[in-house]
């Protein structure tokens, strides 16, 4: 075959070890030998084009396959243009990232996109090229090389579910080409769309209602589960899969080391289902994993799976047939904010127990804020078990973080409020949601001290969880909300822009000035990294919650290499006492007193 002629022994050996499974998965899904050969040809071409320094990285990562689980992993997510401007300007700012000992940097989408309406870059019109507003592919390759030299792995989003309506495939489809209409879900009338709508929930019921949009030029209904300018891809067509996997490998050859699979549970559509978490999704992710292991094994997959804990384990696959290396820990993010608002850690503990019960191959990226909103997807069955009304609790939380509940310290905004279901999500930076902004505006120094304590408590608890921590850029200097988005006609309709503001370099300059707000947070993040240098943060550490006999205190225990570390986190604004029972095999009993919003580490 042609692909064998292009490859050396390394690629042929990797492919031979995985070919039987790849063939089986592909043929079960498509029964198309020509398309399978096209995929293998694309894999061989990507391997042949892989730069020598990245092949060396592949060898190192094959020898150290759990590199991303080390305790010193420390991440950050950012919009490159808001942080520095172009990719070249970002490269000039790498020393700032090194100051924080980052090992992982997630850039929000930088691939070619329509302007101005692009859903923050998640409407992609070219998966193979950087948007000119950020630079060029050569700039990206140069940036990744400089980041690698600084010990930082770059993560980029790979938007598998949809393309922009301006993508070349969508343009051809709108011109009437049936070949490219088959890359999407296009229908002459509402018969099939109505059947889908009968079982498929809406993603944005108020901002973008429905799952289909009428395209006047094409004269057809097209599936658009997210926004009308984002057309869902039809993975029933093997050409779509082959092309998308080719783009993934192309990004890897530009030096991208982590691919974040955006909205991956949605990628397979089937009538009569909710089009979420279907078995074919896992077959596709497994094939992507196999392709990367053959071509560029240094690259890892991070899944964005905003689903219940019972759905998460499947996205890791099994130790024998792995899928994603790690997932975004969305549910823990939500539960941390919930516990902070009501001073009750019972739901947080239950959610932690559910995730800790997952198999050892399940690994998470933990965070407090990211580019997106806080969607209040709590475990409703557990809430009812604890005597909490799920709807009332959700309404309390989003109004609390809007600052509309008496006693709330937060300043934020609602996103995607739906009056029919009383559903809404929350926006705002970590500092503003913790009360820093309100305290600054009112010149209330005691309130500011309390707000900083909340902020640091959340970060410390997040970093103690199983997985590794990721900051949202600006959290390290307590960056506040960017209300000026309301003055921009291209941004005003999306309240998520509240926490998507330009990085304040003037404020960052204060990070070394003792006594400043920025210095408090900067030093707090240094303490967080110091905590994670402990041997109890080894990849194979045993992690469990512990009963503190106090619902206001969240207790976690880590044990590794004969060492035991206890983390105690007071989620209330009052002093609390914690009493932990002992265990013959882990630790003796202990008592501890904690101040308001205090995090305490205890060696046992």
PDB file of N, CA and C in Angstrom, residues 66 68-69 313-327 358-364 466:
ATOM      1  N   UNK A  66       2.920   8.872  31.500  1.00  0.00           N
ATOM      2  CA  UNK A  66       2.077   9.581  32.467  1.00  0.00           C
ATOM      3  C   UNK A  66       2.667  10.938  32.833  1.00  0.00           C
ATOM      4  N   UNK A  68       1.811  13.844  32.071  1.00  0.00           N
ATOM      5  CA  UNK A  68       0.807  14.871  32.355  1.00  0.00           C
ATOM      6  C   UNK A  68       0.145  14.671  33.724  1.00  0.00           C
ATOM      7  N   UNK A  69       0.517  13.626  34.448  1.00  0.00           N
ATOM      8  CA  UNK A  69      -0.052  13.366  35.768  1.00  0.00           C
ATOM      9  C   UNK A  69       0.882  13.774  36.905  1.00  0.00           C
ATOM     10  N   UNK A 313     -16.632   8.091  32.822  1.00  0.00           N
ATOM     11  CA  UNK A 313     -15.647   7.013  32.722  1.00  0.00           C
ATOM     12  C   UNK A 313     -15.515   6.495  31.296  1.00  0.00           C
ATOM     13  N   UNK A 314     -16.613   6.469  30.559  1.00  0.00           N
ATOM     14  CA  UNK A 314     -16.579   5.937  29.189  1.00  0.00           C
ATOM     15  C   UNK A 314     -15.653   6.734  28.295  1.00  0.00           C
ATOM     16  N   UNK A 315     -15.475   8.031  28.568  1.00  0.00           N
ATOM     17  CA  UNK A 315     -14.629   8.870  27.709  1.00  0.00           C
ATOM     18  C   UNK A 315     -13.140   8.654  27.950  1.00  0.00           C
ATOM     19  N   UNK A 316     -12.804   7.947  29.015  1.00  0.00           N
ATOM     20  CA  UNK A 316     -11.414   7.545  29.222  1.00  0.00           C
ATOM     21  C   UNK A 316     -11.114   6.212  28.537  1.00  0.00           C
ATOM     22  N   UNK A 317     -12.173   5.500  28.127  1.00  0.00           N
ATOM     23  CA  UNK A 317     -11.977   4.172  27.585  1.00  0.00           C
ATOM     24  C   UNK A 317     -11.556   3.224  28.695  1.00  0.00           C
ATOM     25  N   UNK A 318     -10.731   2.241  28.338  1.00  0.00           N
ATOM     26  CA  UNK A 318     -10.202   1.289  29.312  1.00  0.00           C
ATOM     27  C   UNK A 318      -8.681   1.327  29.226  1.00  0.00           C
ATOM     28  N   UNK A 319      -7.978   0.775  30.234  1.00  0.00           N
ATOM     29  CA  UNK A 319      -6.510   0.731  30.141  1.00  0.00           C
ATOM     30  C   UNK A 319      -6.025   0.035  28.885  1.00  0.00           C
ATOM     31  N   UNK A 320      -6.785  -0.953  28.403  1.00  0.00           N
ATOM     32  CA  UNK A 320      -6.385  -1.679  27.201  1.00  0.00           C
ATOM     33  C   UNK A 320      -6.745  -0.916  25.929  1.00  0.00           C
ATOM     34  N   UNK A 321      -7.858  -0.178  25.971  1.00  0.00           N
ATOM     35  CA  UNK A 321      -8.325   0.569  24.808  1.00  0.00           C
ATOM     36  C   UNK A 321      -8.682   1.986  25.244  1.00  0.00           C
ATOM     37  N   UNK A 322      -7.670   2.811  25.524  1.00  0.00           N
ATOM     38  CA  UNK A 322      -7.923   4.154  26.056  1.00  0.00           C
ATOM     39  C   UNK A 322      -8.484   5.115  25.015  1.00  0.00           C
ATOM     40  N   UNK A 323      -9.215   6.107  25.496  1.00  0.00           N
ATOM     41  CA  UNK A 323      -9.736   7.189  24.645  1.00  0.00           C
ATOM     42  C   UNK A 323      -9.078   8.506  25.082  1.00  0.00           C
ATOM     43  N   UNK A 324      -9.769   9.351  25.829  1.00  0.00           N
ATOM     44  CA  UNK A 324      -9.167  10.603  26.296  1.00  0.00           C
ATOM     45  C   UNK A 324      -8.167  10.324  27.416  1.00  0.00           C
ATOM     46  N   UNK A 325      -7.086  11.106  27.428  1.00  0.00           N
ATOM     47  CA  UNK A 325      -6.132  11.010  28.524  1.00  0.00           C
ATOM     48  C   UNK A 325      -6.680  11.687  29.774  1.00  0.00           C
ATOM     49  N   UNK A 326      -7.449  12.755  29.587  1.00  0.00           N
ATOM     50  CA  UNK A 326      -7.973  13.511  30.715  1.00  0.00           C
ATOM     51  C   UNK A 326      -9.222  14.258  30.277  1.00  0.00           C
ATOM     52  N   UNK A 327     -10.001  14.711  31.281  1.00  0.00           N
ATOM     53  CA  UNK A 327     -11.229  15.460  31.019  1.00  0.00           C
ATOM     54  C   UNK A 327     -11.220  16.750  31.830  1.00  0.00           C
ATOM     55  N   UNK A 358     -14.117   6.560  40.265  1.00  0.00           N
ATOM     56  CA  UNK A 358     -13.821   6.167  38.887  1.00  0.00           C
ATOM     57  C   UNK A 358     -12.493   5.419  38.829  1.00  0.00           C
ATOM     58  N   UNK A 359     -12.274   4.630  37.795  1.00  0.00           N
ATOM     59  CA  UNK A 359     -11.042   3.838  37.690  1.00  0.00           C
ATOM     60  C   UNK A 359      -9.781   4.714  37.701  1.00  0.00           C
ATOM     61  N   UNK A 360      -8.630   4.123  38.028  1.00  0.00           N
ATOM     62  CA  UNK A 360      -7.382   4.892  38.140  1.00  0.00           C
ATOM     63  C   UNK A 360      -6.961   5.598  36.858  1.00  0.00           C
ATOM     64  N   UNK A 361      -7.420   5.120  35.702  1.00  0.00           N
ATOM     65  CA  UNK A 361      -7.018   5.765  34.444  1.00  0.00           C
ATOM     66  C   UNK A 361      -7.755   7.083  34.199  1.00  0.00           C
ATOM     67  N   UNK A 362      -8.716   7.429  35.056  1.00  0.00           N
ATOM     68  CA  UNK A 362      -9.480   8.669  34.889  1.00  0.00           C
ATOM     69  C   UNK A 362      -8.725   9.823  35.538  1.00  0.00           C
ATOM     70  N   UNK A 363      -8.446  10.849  34.760  1.00  0.00           N
ATOM     71  CA  UNK A 363      -7.632  11.974  35.212  1.00  0.00           C
ATOM     72  C   UNK A 363      -8.305  13.278  34.796  1.00  0.00           C
ATOM     73  N   UNK A 364      -8.167  14.306  35.646  1.00  0.00           N
ATOM     74  CA  UNK A 364      -8.934  15.516  35.404  1.00  0.00           C
ATOM     75  C   UNK A 364      -8.065  16.770  35.413  1.00  0.00           C
ATOM     76  N   UNK A 466      -7.961  15.330  42.864  1.00  0.00           N
ATOM     77  CA  UNK A 466      -7.309  14.396  41.949  1.00  0.00           C
ATOM     78  C   UNK A 466      -7.228  15.038  40.566  1.00  0.00           C
TER      79      UNK A 466
END
